[in-house]
């Protein structure tokens, strides 16, 4: 069993490394296969050895082998996080077809984190690709009742659309469409919870950032990482959180 977890973790690491490329290149309109990954400062093409997730960073001491420029620790951390989330998804959902939906959701959200942090953009191409995969998956593994997916997509889309209109640009069109996709996966209740949790995480981070001077007032903050946290919390723990909340009354 442990071997299986390690295997899934490694698959997550490798995919995490790939999702980083997808999140960096698709919004810029570049191909995800060519050119091969290179050092951003000296353009040295990375060899197979230098592409090994996390380990390459460790054994190169966090520096490019060619020009010795420091490599951002964001890359190995992102790969580790993807690996851990893949293993956790399997731990939480187990031998259930739903696990594929969980892995797909983690994949979409990790790509969006990169894309939103790098460009403040959520590309339509990525949303459309994942929407098609989710439709196929939810036909095989429907929510109960099945139309909860349609309801969820409508609720997620309309909720964010209203907020985008009311906040006059506080939310982008990408966020509106993303919550449509999330609603399709999560259903109505959980997509609303995902939104509330995203705002909650964003607010906590924003306040902490203001207090420590890492966030400037009035400067837009990429919301992608908080949507990732909010959506995954809702997906994995949403029903429990709602039960817990109701038990107070
Ligand atoms: Zn270099």
Coordinates of N, CA and C and ligand atoms in Angstrom, one line a residue:
X1 N 0.8 -1.2 0.0 CA 0.0 0.0 0.0 C 0.9 1.3 0.0
X2 N 1.9 1.3 0.8 CA 2.8 2.4 0.9 C 3.5 2.6 -0.5
X3 N 3.8 1.5 -1.2 CA 4.4 1.6 -2.5 C 3.5 2.4 -3.4
X4 N 2.2 2.1 -3.3 CA 1.2 2.7 -4.2 C 1.1 4.2 -3.9
X5 N 1.2 4.6 -2.7 CA 1.2 6.0 -2.3 C 2.4 6.7 -2.9
X6 N 3.6 6.0 -2.8 CA 4.8 6.6 -3.3 C 4.7 6.8 -4.8
X7 N 4.2 5.8 -5.4 CA 4.0 5.8 -6.9 C 3.1 7.0 -7.3
X8 N 2.0 7.2 -6.6 CA 1.0 8.3 -6.9 C 1.7 9.6 -6.6
X9 N 2.4 9.7 -5.5 CA 3.2 10.9 -5.2 C 4.1 11.3 -6.3
X10 N 4.9 10.3 -6.8 CA 5.9 10.6 -7.9 C 5.2 11.0 -9.2
X11 N 4.0 10.4 -9.5 CA 3.3 10.8 -10.7 C 2.8 12.3 -10.5
X12 N 2.4 12.6 -9.3 CA 2.0 14.0 -9.0 C 3.2 15.0 -9.1
X13 N 4.4 14.6 -8.7 CA 5.6 15.4 -8.8 C 5.9 15.7 -10.3
X14 N 5.8 14.6 -11.1 CA 6.2 14.8 -12.5 C 5.1 15.6 -13.2
X15 N 3.8 15.4 -12.9 CA 2.7 16.2 -13.5 C 2.9 17.6 -13.0
X16 N 3.2 17.8 -11.7 CA 3.4 19.2 -11.2 C 4.4 20.0 -12.0
X17 N 5.5 19.3 -12.4 CA 6.5 19.9 -13.2 C 6.0 20.3 -14.6
X18 N 5.1 19.4 -15.1 CA 4.5 19.6 -16.4 C 3.5 20.8 -16.3
X19 N 2.7 20.8 -15.2 CA 1.6 21.8 -15.1 C 2.3 23.2 -14.9
X20 N 3.4 23.2 -14.4 CA 4.1 24.5 -14.3 C 4.4 25.0 -15.7
X21 N 4.9 24.1 -16.6 CA 5.2 24.5 -18.0 C 3.8 25.0 -18.6
X22 N 2.8 24.2 -18.4 CA 1.5 24.5 -19.0 C 1.0 25.9 -18.6
X23 N 1.1 26.2 -17.2 CA 0.6 27.4 -16.7 C 1.5 28.6 -17.1
X24 N 2.7 28.4 -17.4 CA 3.6 29.5 -17.9 C 3.4 29.7 -19.4
X25 N 3.2 28.7 -20.2 CA 3.2 28.8 -21.6 C 1.9 29.1 -22.3
X26 N 0.8 28.4 -21.8 CA -0.4 28.5 -22.5 C -1.0 29.9 -22.5
X27 N -0.9 30.7 -21.4 CA -1.4 32.1 -21.4 C -0.6 32.9 -22.3
X28 N 0.7 32.6 -22.6 CA 1.6 33.4 -23.5 C 1.4 32.9 -24.9
X29 N 0.5 31.9 -25.1 CA 0.3 31.5 -26.5 C 1.4 30.6 -27.1
X30 N 2.3 30.0 -26.2 CA 3.4 29.2 -26.6 C 3.0 27.7 -26.6
X31 N 3.7 26.9 -27.4 CA 3.5 25.5 -27.4 C 4.0 24.9 -26.1
X32 N 3.3 23.8 -25.6 CA 3.7 23.2 -24.3 C 4.7 22.1 -24.6
X33 N 5.1 21.8 -25.8 CA 6.1 20.8 -26.1 C 7.4 21.4 -26.6
X34 N 7.3 22.4 -27.4 CA 8.6 23.0 -27.9 C 8.6 24.5 -27.6
X35 N 9.7 25.1 -27.4 CA 11.0 24.5 -27.2 C 11.1 23.8 -25.9
X36 N 12.2 23.0 -25.7 CA 12.4 22.3 -24.5 C 12.7 23.3 -23.4
X37 N 12.4 23.0 -22.1 CA 12.6 23.9 -21.0 C 14.1 24.4 -20.9
X38 N 14.3 25.6 -20.6 CA 15.6 26.2 -20.6 C 15.7 27.1 -19.4
X39 N 17.0 27.4 -19.0 CA 17.3 28.3 -17.9 C 16.8 29.7 -18.3
X40 N 16.0 30.4 -17.6 CA 15.5 31.7 -18.0 C 16.6 32.8 -18.1
X41 N 17.8 32.6 -17.4 CA 18.8 33.6 -17.5 C 19.9 33.3 -18.6
X42 N 20.3 32.0 -18.8 CA 21.3 31.8 -19.8 C 20.8 31.0 -21.0
X43 N 19.5 30.6 -21.0 CA 18.9 29.9 -22.1 C 19.5 28.5 -22.3
X44 N 20.3 28.0 -21.4 CA 20.9 26.6 -21.4 C 19.7 25.6 -21.4
X45 N 19.6 24.8 -22.4 CA 18.5 23.8 -22.5 C 18.7 22.7 -21.4
X46 N 17.6 22.5 -20.6 CA 17.8 21.6 -19.5 C 17.9 20.1 -20.0
X47 N 18.8 19.4 -19.4 CA 19.0 18.0 -19.7 C 18.0 17.1 -18.9
X48 N 17.9 15.8 -19.3 CA 17.0 14.9 -18.6 C 17.3 15.0 -17.0
X49 N 18.6 15.0 -16.7 CA 19.0 15.0 -15.3 C 18.5 16.3 -14.6
X50 N 18.5 17.4 -15.3 CA 18.1 18.7 -14.7 C 16.6 18.8 -14.6
X51 N 15.8 17.9 -15.3 CA 14.4 18.0 -15.3 C 13.7 17.1 -14.2
X52 N 14.5 16.3 -13.5 CA 13.9 15.5 -12.5 C 13.3 16.4 -11.4
X53 N 12.0 16.2 -11.1 CA 11.3 17.1 -10.2 C 12.0 17.1 -8.8
X54 N 12.1 18.2 -8.1 CA 12.5 18.4 -6.8 C 14.0 18.0 -6.6
X55 N 14.4 16.8 -7.0 CA 15.7 16.3 -6.7 C 16.8 17.1 -7.5
X56 N 16.5 17.5 -8.8 CA 17.4 18.2 -9.5 C 17.7 19.6 -8.8
X57 N 16.7 20.1 -8.2 CA 16.9 21.4 -7.5 C 17.8 21.2 -6.3
X58 N 17.6 20.1 -5.6 CA 18.4 19.8 -4.4 C 19.8 19.5 -4.8
X59 N 20.1 18.6 -5.8 CA 21.5 18.3 -6.0 C 22.2 19.3 -6.8
X60 N 21.5 20.3 -7.4 CA 22.2 21.5 -8.0 C 22.3 22.6 -7.0
X61 N 21.9 22.4 -5.8 CA 22.0 23.4 -4.8 C 21.2 24.6 -5.1
X62 N 20.0 24.4 -5.8 CA 19.2 25.6 -6.1 C 19.7 26.5 -7.2
X63 N 20.7 26.1 -8.0 CA 21.3 27.0 -8.9 C 21.4 26.3 -10.3
X64 N 21.4 27.1 -11.4 CA 21.5 26.6 -12.8 C 22.9 26.0 -12.9
X65 N 23.0 24.8 -13.5 CA 24.3 24.1 -13.6 C 25.3 24.9 -14.5
X66 N 24.7 25.6 -15.5 CA 25.5 26.3 -16.5 C 26.0 27.7 -16.0
X67 N 25.0 28.5 -15.5 CA 25.4 29.9 -15.2 C 25.4 30.2 -13.7
X68 N 25.0 29.2 -12.9 CA 25.0 29.4 -11.4 C 23.9 30.4 -10.9
X69 N 23.0 30.8 -11.8 CA 21.9 31.7 -11.3 C 21.0 30.9 -10.4
X70 N 20.6 31.6 -9.3 CA 19.6 30.9 -8.4 C 18.3 30.6 -9.1
X71 N 17.8 29.4 -8.9 CA 16.5 28.9 -9.4 C 15.5 29.2 -8.3
X72 N 14.3 29.7 -8.7 CA 13.3 30.1 -7.7 C 12.9 28.8 -6.9
X73 N 12.8 28.8 -5.6 CA 12.3 27.6 -4.9 C 10.8 27.4 -5.1
X74 N 10.2 28.3 -5.8 CA 8.7 28.1 -6.1 C 8.6 26.8 -6.9
X75 N 9.5 26.5 -7.8 CA 9.3 25.3 -8.7 C 9.3 24.0 -7.9
X76 N 10.3 23.7 -7.0 CA 10.3 22.5 -6.3 C 9.1 22.4 -5.3
X77 N 8.7 23.6 -4.7 CA 7.6 23.6 -3.8 C 6.3 23.3 -4.5
X78 N 6.2 23.9 -5.7 CA 5.0 23.6 -6.5 C 4.9 22.1 -6.8
X79 N 6.0 21.5 -7.2 CA 6.0 20.1 -7.6 C 5.7 19.2 -6.4
X80 N 6.3 19.6 -5.2 CA 6.0 18.8 -4.0 C 4.5 18.9 -3.6
X81 N 4.0 20.1 -3.7 CA 2.6 20.3 -3.4 C 1.7 19.5 -4.3
X82 N 2.0 19.5 -5.6 CA 1.2 18.7 -6.5 C 1.2 17.2 -6.1
X83 N 2.5 16.7 -5.8 CA 2.7 15.3 -5.4 C 1.9 15.0 -4.2
X84 N 2.0 15.9 -3.2 CA 1.3 15.6 -1.9 C -0.3 15.6 -2.1
X85 N -0.8 16.6 -2.9 CA -2.2 16.6 -3.2 C -2.7 15.4 -3.9
X86 N -1.9 14.9 -4.9 CA -2.2 13.7 -5.6 C -2.3 12.5 -4.6
X87 N -1.4 12.4 -3.7 CA -1.4 11.3 -2.7 C -2.5 11.5 -1.8
X88 N -2.8 12.7 -1.3 CA -3.9 12.9 -0.4 C -5.3 12.6 -1.0
X89 N -5.4 13.0 -2.3 CA -6.7 12.7 -3.0 C -6.9 11.2 -3.0
X90 N -5.9 10.4 -3.2 CA -6.1 8.9 -3.2 C -6.4 8.4 -1.7
X91 N -5.7 9.0 -0.8 CA -5.9 8.7 0.6 C -7.3 8.9 1.0
X92 N -7.9 10.1 0.6 CA -9.2 10.5 1.0 C -10.3 9.8 0.3
X93 N -10.1 9.6 -1.0 CA -11.2 9.0 -1.8 C -11.1 7.5 -2.0
X94 N -9.8 7.0 -1.9 CA -9.6 5.6 -2.0 C -9.9 5.0 -3.4
X95 N -10.2 3.7 -3.4 CA -10.5 3.0 -4.6 C -11.9 3.3 -5.1
X96 N -12.1 4.5 -5.6 CA -13.4 5.0 -6.0 C -13.2 5.8 -7.3
X97 N -14.1 5.6 -8.3 CA -13.8 6.3 -9.6 C -13.8 7.8 -9.4
X98 N -14.4 8.3 -8.3 CA -14.3 9.7 -8.0 C -12.9 10.2 -7.9
X99 N -11.9 9.3 -7.6 CA -10.6 9.7 -7.4 C -10.0 10.4 -8.7
X100 N -10.5 10.0 -9.9 CA -10.0 10.6 -11.1 C -10.5 12.0 -11.2
X101 N -11.7 12.3 -10.7 CA -12.2 13.7 -10.7 C -11.4 14.5 -9.8
X102 N -11.1 13.9 -8.6 CA -10.2 14.6 -7.6 C -8.9 15.0 -8.2
X103 N -8.2 14.0 -8.9 CA -6.9 14.3 -9.5 C -7.1 15.4 -10.6
X104 N -8.1 15.3 -11.4 CA -8.3 16.3 -12.5 C -8.5 17.7 -11.9
X105 N -9.3 17.7 -10.8 CA -9.5 19.0 -10.1 C -8.2 19.6 -9.6
X106 N -7.4 18.8 -8.9 CA -6.1 19.2 -8.4 C -5.3 19.8 -9.6
X107 N -5.3 19.0 -10.7 CA -4.5 19.4 -11.9 C -5.0 20.8 -12.4
X108 N -6.3 21.0 -12.6 CA -6.8 22.3 -13.1 C -6.3 23.4 -12.2
X109 N -6.5 23.2 -10.9 CA -6.2 24.3 -9.9 C -4.8 24.6 -9.8
X110 N -3.9 23.6 -9.9 CA -2.4 23.9 -9.9 C -2.0 24.7 -11.1
X111 N -2.6 24.4 -12.3 CA -2.2 25.1 -13.5 C -2.7 26.6 -13.4
X112 N -3.9 26.7 -12.8 CA -4.4 28.1 -12.6 C -3.6 28.9 -11.7
X113 N -3.1 28.3 -10.6 CA -2.2 29.0 -9.7 C -1.0 29.6 -10.4
X114 N -0.4 28.8 -11.3 CA 0.8 29.2 -12.0 C 0.4 30.4 -13.0
X115 N -0.6 30.1 -13.7 CA -1.0 31.1 -14.7 C -1.5 32.4 -14.1
X116 N -2.2 32.3 -13.0 CA -2.7 33.5 -12.4 C -1.6 34.3 -11.7
X117 N -0.6 33.6 -11.0 CA 0.5 34.2 -10.4 C 1.4 34.9 -11.4
X118 N 1.6 34.2 -12.6 CA 2.5 34.7 -13.6 C 1.9 35.8 -14.5
X119 N 0.6 35.7 -14.8 CA 0.1 36.6 -15.8 C -1.2 37.3 -15.3
X120 N -1.7 37.0 -14.1 CA -3.0 37.4 -13.6 C -4.1 37.1 -14.7
X121 N -4.0 35.8 -15.2 CA -4.9 35.4 -16.3 C -5.3 34.0 -16.1
X122 N -6.5 33.6 -16.4 CA -7.0 32.2 -16.5 C -7.4 32.0 -17.9
X123 N -6.6 31.3 -18.7 CA -6.9 31.1 -20.2 C -8.1 30.3 -20.5
X124 N -8.9 30.7 -21.4 CA -10.0 30.0 -21.9 C -9.7 28.6 -22.4
X125 N -8.5 28.4 -23.0 CA -8.1 27.1 -23.6 C -8.1 26.1 -22.4
X126 N -7.5 26.5 -21.3 CA -7.3 25.6 -20.2 C -8.7 25.2 -19.6
X127 N -9.6 26.3 -19.4 CA -10.9 26.0 -18.9 C -11.7 25.1 -19.8
X128 N -11.6 25.3 -21.1 CA -12.4 24.5 -22.0 C -11.9 23.1 -22.0
X129 N -10.6 22.9 -22.0 CA -10.0 21.5 -22.0 C -10.5 20.8 -20.8
X130 N -10.4 21.4 -19.6 CA -10.8 20.7 -18.3 C -12.3 20.6 -18.3
X131 N -13.1 21.5 -18.8 CA -14.6 21.4 -18.8 C -15.0 20.1 -19.6
X132 N -14.3 19.9 -20.7 CA -14.6 18.7 -21.5 C -14.3 17.4 -20.7
X133 N -13.1 17.4 -20.1 CA -12.8 16.2 -19.3 C -13.8 16.0 -18.1
X134 N -14.1 17.1 -17.5 CA -15.1 17.0 -16.3 C -16.5 16.5 -16.8
X135 N -16.9 16.9 -17.9 CA -18.2 16.5 -18.4 C -18.2 15.0 -18.6
X136 N -17.1 14.5 -19.3 CA -17.0 13.0 -19.5 C -16.9 12.3 -18.1
X137 N -16.1 12.8 -17.2 CA -16.0 12.2 -15.9 C -17.3 12.2 -15.1
X138 N -18.0 13.3 -15.1 CA -19.3 13.4 -14.4 C -20.4 12.6 -15.0
X139 N -20.3 12.3 -16.3 CA -21.3 11.4 -16.9 C -21.0 10.0 -16.3
X140 N -19.7 9.6 -16.2 CA -19.4 8.3 -15.6 C -19.6 8.3 -14.1
X141 N -19.3 9.3 -13.4 CA -19.4 9.4 -11.9 C -20.3 10.6 -11.6
X142 N -21.6 10.5 -11.7 CA -22.5 11.7 -11.5 C -22.6 12.1 -10.0
X143 N -22.9 13.4 -9.8 CA -23.3 13.8 -8.5 C -24.8 13.3 -8.3
X144 N -25.2 13.4 -7.0 CA -26.6 12.9 -6.8 C -27.4 14.1 -6.4
X145 N -28.5 14.5 -7.0 CA -28.9 13.9 -8.3 C -28.0 14.5 -9.4
X146 N -28.1 13.8 -10.6 CA -27.1 14.2 -11.7 C -27.2 15.6 -12.1
X147 N -28.4 16.2 -12.0 CA -28.5 17.6 -12.5 C -27.9 18.6 -11.5
X148 N -27.4 18.1 -10.4 CA -26.7 19.0 -9.5 C -25.5 19.6 -10.1
X149 N -24.9 18.9 -11.1 CA -23.8 19.5 -11.9 C -24.2 20.7 -12.7
X150 N -25.3 20.6 -13.3 CA -25.8 21.7 -14.2 C -26.2 22.9 -13.3
X151 N -26.9 22.6 -12.2 CA -27.2 23.6 -11.2 C -26.0 24.3 -10.6
X152 N -25.0 23.5 -10.3 CA -23.7 24.0 -9.7 C -23.0 24.9 -10.7
X153 N -22.9 24.5 -11.9 CA -22.3 25.3 -13.0 C -23.0 26.7 -13.1
X154 N -24.3 26.6 -13.1 CA -25.1 27.9 -13.2 C -24.9 28.8 -12.0
X155 N -25.0 28.1 -10.8 CA -24.8 28.9 -9.6 C -23.4 29.5 -9.5
X156 N -22.4 28.7 -9.8 CA -21.0 29.3 -9.7 C -20.8 30.4 -10.7
X157 N -21.3 30.2 -11.9 CA -21.1 31.3 -12.9 C -21.9 32.5 -12.6
X158 N -23.2 32.4 -12.2 CA -24.0 33.6 -11.9 C -23.5 34.3 -10.7
X159 N -23.1 33.6 -9.6 CA -22.6 34.2 -8.4 C -21.4 35.1 -8.7
X160 N -20.4 34.5 -9.4 CA -19.2 35.3 -9.7 C -19.5 36.4 -10.7
X161 N -20.4 36.2 -11.6 CA -20.8 37.2 -12.6 C -21.3 38.4 -11.8
X162 N -22.2 38.2 -10.9 CA -22.8 39.3 -10.1 C -21.7 40.0 -9.3
X163 N -20.8 39.2 -8.7 CA -19.8 39.8 -7.9 C -18.8 40.6 -8.8
X164 N -18.6 40.1 -10.0 CA -17.7 40.8 -11.0 C -18.3 42.2 -11.4
X165 N -19.7 42.1 -11.6 CA -20.4 43.4 -12.0 C -20.4 44.4 -10.8
X166 N -20.8 43.9 -9.6 CA -20.9 44.7 -8.4 C -19.5 45.3 -8.0
X167 N -18.5 44.5 -8.1 CA -17.2 44.9 -7.6 C -16.4 45.7 -8.7
X168 N -17.0 45.9 -9.9 CA -16.4 46.6 -11.0 C -15.0 46.3 -11.2
X169 N -14.8 45.0 -11.6 CA -13.4 44.6 -12.0 C -12.6 43.9 -10.9
X170 N -13.2 43.7 -9.7 CA -12.5 43.0 -8.6 C -12.3 41.6 -9.0
X171 N -13.2 41.0 -9.8 CA -13.1 39.7 -10.3 C -13.0 39.7 -11.8
X172 N -12.2 38.9 -12.4 CA -12.1 38.9 -13.9 C -13.0 37.9 -14.5
X173 N -13.1 38.0 -15.9 CA -14.0 37.1 -16.6 C -13.5 35.6 -16.4
X174 N -12.2 35.4 -16.2 CA -11.6 34.1 -16.0 C -12.1 33.5 -14.8
X175 N -12.2 34.3 -13.7 CA -12.8 33.8 -12.4 C -14.2 33.3 -12.6
X176 N -15.0 34.1 -13.3 CA -16.4 33.8 -13.5 C -16.5 32.5 -14.2
X177 N -15.8 32.3 -15.3 CA -15.9 31.0 -16.0 C -15.3 29.8 -15.2
X178 N -14.2 30.1 -14.4 CA -13.6 29.1 -13.6 C -14.7 28.6 -12.6
X179 N -15.4 29.5 -12.0 CA -16.4 29.0 -11.0 C -17.6 28.3 -11.6
X180 N -17.8 28.6 -12.9 CA -18.8 27.8 -13.7 C -18.3 26.3 -13.7
X181 N -17.0 26.1 -14.1 CA -16.4 24.8 -14.2 C -16.4 24.1 -12.8
X182 N -16.0 24.9 -11.8 CA -15.9 24.3 -10.4 C -17.3 23.9 -10.0
X183 N -18.3 24.7 -10.3 CA -19.7 24.4 -9.9 C -20.1 23.1 -10.5
X184 N -19.7 22.8 -11.8 CA -20.1 21.6 -12.4 C -19.5 20.4 -11.7
X185 N -18.3 20.5 -11.2 CA -17.6 19.4 -10.5 C -18.2 19.3 -9.1
X186 N -18.4 20.4 -8.4 CA -18.7 20.4 -6.9 C -20.2 20.3 -6.6
X187 N -21.1 20.9 -7.6 CA -22.5 21.0 -7.3 C -22.7 22.4 -6.6
X188 N -24.0 22.7 -6.4 CA -24.4 24.1 -6.0 C -23.9 24.5 -4.6
X189 N -24.2 23.6 -3.6 CA -23.8 24.0 -2.2 C -22.3 24.2 -2.1
X190 N -21.6 23.2 -2.6 CA -20.1 23.2 -2.4 C -19.4 24.3 -3.2
X191 N -20.0 24.7 -4.3 CA -19.4 25.8 -5.1 C -19.5 27.1 -4.4
X192 N -20.7 27.3 -3.7 CA -20.9 28.5 -2.9 C -19.9 28.5 -1.7
X193 N -19.8 27.3 -1.1 CA -18.8 27.2 0.0 C -17.4 27.5 -0.5
X194 N -17.0 27.0 -1.7 CA -15.7 27.2 -2.3 C -15.4 28.6 -2.4
X195 N -16.4 29.4 -2.9 CA -16.3 30.8 -3.1 C -16.0 31.5 -1.7
X196 N -16.9 31.2 -0.7 CA -16.7 31.8 0.6 C -15.4 31.5 1.2
X197 N -14.9 30.2 1.1 CA -13.6 29.9 1.6 C -12.5 30.6 0.9
X198 N -12.6 30.7 -0.4 CA -11.6 31.5 -1.2 C -11.5 32.9 -0.7
X199 N -12.6 33.5 -0.4 CA -12.6 34.9 0.1 C -12.0 34.9 1.5
X200 N -12.3 33.9 2.3 CA -11.8 33.8 3.6 C -10.3 33.7 3.6
X201 N -9.7 32.8 2.8 CA -8.3 32.6 2.7 C -7.6 33.9 2.2
X202 N -8.3 34.5 1.1 CA -7.7 35.7 0.5 C -7.7 36.8 1.5
X203 N -8.7 36.9 2.4 CA -8.8 38.0 3.4 C -7.7 37.8 4.4
X204 N -7.5 36.6 4.9 CA -6.5 36.3 5.9 C -5.1 36.7 5.4
X205 N -4.9 36.2 4.2 CA -3.6 36.4 3.6 C -3.4 37.9 3.3
X206 N -4.4 38.6 2.8 CA -4.3 40.0 2.5 C -4.0 40.8 3.8
X207 N -4.7 40.5 4.9 CA -4.5 41.2 6.2 C -3.1 41.0 6.7
X208 N -2.7 39.7 6.6 CA -1.3 39.3 7.1 C -0.3 40.1 6.2
X209 N -0.6 40.1 4.9 CA 0.4 40.8 4.0 C 0.4 42.3 4.2
X210 N -0.7 42.9 4.5 CA -0.7 44.3 4.8 C 0.1 44.6 6.1
X211 N -0.2 43.7 7.1 CA 0.5 43.9 8.4 C 2.0 43.8 8.3
X212 N 2.5 42.9 7.4 CA 3.9 42.7 7.3 C 4.5 43.4 6.1
X213 N 3.7 44.2 5.4 CA 4.2 45.0 4.3 C 4.4 44.3 3.0
X214 N 4.0 43.0 2.9 CA 4.2 42.2 1.7 C 3.1 42.5 0.7
X215 N 2.0 43.1 1.1 CA 0.9 43.4 0.2 C 0.7 44.9 0.2
X216 N 0.6 45.5 -0.9 CA 0.3 47.0 -1.0 C -1.2 47.2 -1.2
X217 N -1.7 48.2 -0.4 CA -3.1 48.5 -0.5 C -3.4 49.0 -1.9
X218 N -4.6 48.6 -2.5 CA -5.0 49.1 -3.8 C -4.3 48.4 -5.0
X219 N -3.3 47.5 -4.7 CA -2.6 46.8 -5.8 C -3.4 45.5 -5.9
X220 N -3.8 45.1 -7.2 CA -4.5 43.9 -7.3 C -3.7 42.6 -6.9
X221 N -4.4 41.7 -6.2 CA -3.7 40.5 -5.7 C -4.2 39.3 -6.6
X222 N -3.4 38.5 -7.1 CA -3.9 37.3 -7.8 C -4.7 36.4 -6.9
X223 N -5.9 36.0 -7.4 CA -6.8 35.3 -6.5 C -6.7 33.8 -6.7
X224 N -6.0 33.4 -7.7 CA -5.8 32.0 -8.1 C -5.5 31.0 -6.9
X225 N -4.4 31.4 -6.1 CA -4.0 30.5 -5.0 C -5.1 30.3 -4.0
X226 N -5.9 31.4 -3.8 CA -7.0 31.3 -2.8 C -8.2 30.5 -3.3
X227 N -8.4 30.6 -4.7 CA -9.5 29.7 -5.3 C -9.0 28.3 -5.1
X228 N -7.7 28.0 -5.3 CA -7.2 26.6 -5.2 C -7.5 26.1 -3.8
X229 N -7.1 26.9 -2.8 CA -7.3 26.5 -1.4 C -8.8 26.3 -1.1
X230 N -9.6 27.3 -1.5 CA -11.0 27.3 -1.2 C -11.7 26.1 -1.9
X231 N -11.4 25.9 -3.2 CA -12.1 24.8 -3.9 C -11.7 23.5 -3.4
X232 N -10.4 23.3 -3.1 CA -10.0 21.9 -2.6 C -10.6 21.7 -1.2
X233 N -10.6 22.7 -0.3 CA -11.2 22.5 1.0 C -12.6 22.1 0.9
X234 N -13.3 22.8 0.0 CA -14.8 22.5 -0.2 C -15.0 21.1 -0.8
X235 N -14.1 20.8 -1.8 CA -14.3 19.5 -2.4 C -14.0 18.3 -1.4
X236 N -13.0 18.4 -0.6 CA -12.6 17.3 0.3 C -13.4 17.4 1.6
X237 N -13.6 18.5 2.1 CA -14.2 18.6 3.5 C -15.6 19.3 3.5
X238 N -16.1 19.8 2.4 CA -17.3 20.6 2.4 C -18.5 20.1 3.1
X239 N -18.8 18.8 2.8 CA -20.0 18.2 3.4 C -19.8 18.2 4.9
X240 N -18.6 17.9 5.4 CA -18.4 17.8 6.9 C -18.5 19.2 7.4
X241 N -17.9 20.2 6.8 CA -17.9 21.6 7.2 C -19.4 22.1 7.4
X242 N -20.2 21.8 6.4 CA -21.6 22.2 6.4 C -22.3 21.5 7.5
X243 N -22.1 20.2 7.7 CA -22.7 19.4 8.8 C -22.4 20.1 10.2
X244 N -21.1 20.4 10.3 CA -20.5 20.9 11.5 C -21.2 22.3 11.8
X245 N -21.3 23.1 10.8 CA -21.9 24.4 10.9 C -23.4 24.3 11.3
X246 N -24.1 23.4 10.6 CA -25.6 23.2 10.9 C -25.7 22.8 12.4
X247 N -24.8 21.9 12.9 CA -25.0 21.4 14.2 C -24.9 22.5 15.3
X248 N -24.5 23.7 14.9 CA -24.5 24.8 15.9 C -25.8 25.3 16.2
X249 N -26.8 25.1 15.2 CA -28.1 25.7 15.4 C -29.2 24.7 15.9
Ligands
LIG1 ZN1 21.5 29.3 -16.5

